[in-house]
Amino acid sequence: MCNLGEGIAEDAMERGWRKGLEKGIEQGIEQGMEKLIVNFLKNNNHVSVAAKMLDIPETMILYVAQKEGIETLN
């Protein structure tokens, strides 16, 4: 019985670790995209150009710009 309990605990820990790793990767990608948008807007603050070049919706660019306090041109 003891081995069964250990196996269940190990399985649960492994699933939790995998889930945490996936969440961390998603957050890293999101942070990287935000940094990319910020850098792009600092060099060229035209939202429509940024949206086209980065292939993302203008609303996402406007959200990041507002969050970072960057004035934009449409």
One Martini backbone bead per residue (centre of mass of N, CA, C, O) as a GRO file, in nm:
protein
   74
    1MET     BB    1   0.055   0.064  -0.018
    2CYS     BB    2   0.287   0.266  -0.004
    3ASN     BB    3   0.359   0.271  -0.309
    4LEU     BB    4   0.090   0.387  -0.406
    5GLY     BB    5   0.106   0.660  -0.259
    6GLU     BB    6   0.374   0.748  -0.387
    7GLY     BB    7   0.278   0.736  -0.681
    8ILE     BB    8   0.056   0.946  -0.655
    9ALA     BB    9   0.233   1.177  -0.553
   10GLU     BB   10   0.429   1.185  -0.792
   11ASP     BB   11   0.217   1.238  -1.009
   12ALA     BB   12   0.111   1.506  -0.891
   13MET     BB   13   0.381   1.656  -0.897
   14GLU     BB   14   0.434   1.633  -1.200
   15ARG     BB   15   0.177   1.778  -1.292
   16GLY     BB   16   0.235   2.042  -1.141
   17TRP     BB   17   0.504   2.103  -1.275
   18ARG     BB   18   0.399   2.114  -1.567
   19LYS     BB   19   0.191   2.336  -1.522
   20GLY     BB   20   0.393   2.548  -1.420
   21LEU     BB   21   0.571   2.553  -1.671
   22GLU     BB   22   0.354   2.638  -1.874
   23LYS     BB   23   0.282   2.904  -1.731
   24GLY     BB   24   0.567   3.026  -1.746
   25ILE     BB   25   0.587   3.031  -2.052
   26GLU     BB   26   0.342   3.209  -2.106
   27GLN     BB   27   0.447   3.453  -1.943
   28GLY     BB   28   0.708   3.491  -2.105
   29ILE     BB   29   0.574   3.550  -2.375
   30GLU     BB   30   0.408   3.792  -2.282
   31GLN     BB   31   0.649   3.965  -2.187
   32GLY     BB   32   0.797   3.965  -2.457
   33MET     BB   33   0.574   4.105  -2.620
   34GLU     BB   34   0.564   4.363  -2.452
   35LYS     BB   35   0.858   4.446  -2.505
   36LEU     BB   36   0.831   4.462  -2.810
   37ILE     BB   37   0.615   4.682  -2.814
   38VAL     BB   38   0.768   4.897  -2.657
   39ASN     BB   39   1.010   4.918  -2.848
   40PHE     BB   40   0.852   4.991  -3.097
   41LEU     BB   41   0.711   5.251  -2.981
   42LYS     BB   42   0.979   5.405  -2.918
   43ASN     BB   43   1.058   5.410  -3.236
   44ASN     BB   44   0.736   5.373  -3.330
   45ASN     BB   45   0.414   5.529  -3.253
   46HIS     BB   46   0.249   5.359  -3.463
   47VAL     BB   47  -0.002   5.144  -3.433
   48SER     BB   48  -0.055   5.037  -3.723
   49VAL     BB   49   0.237   4.955  -3.776
   50ALA     BB   50   0.276   4.763  -3.540
   51ALA     BB   51   0.047   4.569  -3.611
   52LYS     BB   52   0.161   4.485  -3.886
   53MET     BB   53   0.453   4.397  -3.803
   54LEU     BB   54   0.344   4.201  -3.552
   55ASP     BB   55   0.067   4.065  -3.600
   56ILE     BB   56  -0.145   4.246  -3.421
   57PRO     BB   57  -0.365   4.394  -3.243
   58GLU     BB   58  -0.428   4.718  -3.161
   59THR     BB   59  -0.542   4.667  -2.875
   60MET     BB   60  -0.280   4.548  -2.762
   61ILE     BB   61  -0.104   4.797  -2.804
   62LEU     BB   62  -0.277   4.996  -2.642
   63TYR     BB   63  -0.260   4.849  -2.374
   64VAL     BB   64   0.048   4.862  -2.339
   65ALA     BB   65   0.078   5.166  -2.367
   66GLN     BB   66  -0.096   5.239  -2.125
   67LYS     BB   67   0.056   5.070  -1.911
   68GLU     BB   68   0.343   5.234  -1.993
   69GLY     BB   69   0.289   5.541  -2.084
   70ILE     BB   70   0.246   5.554  -2.402
   71GLU     BB   71   0.240   5.750  -2.664
   72THR     BB   72   0.026   5.759  -2.953
   73LEU     BB   73  -0.020   5.691  -3.299
   74ASN     BB   74  -0.274   5.624  -3.556
   0.00000   0.00000   0.00000
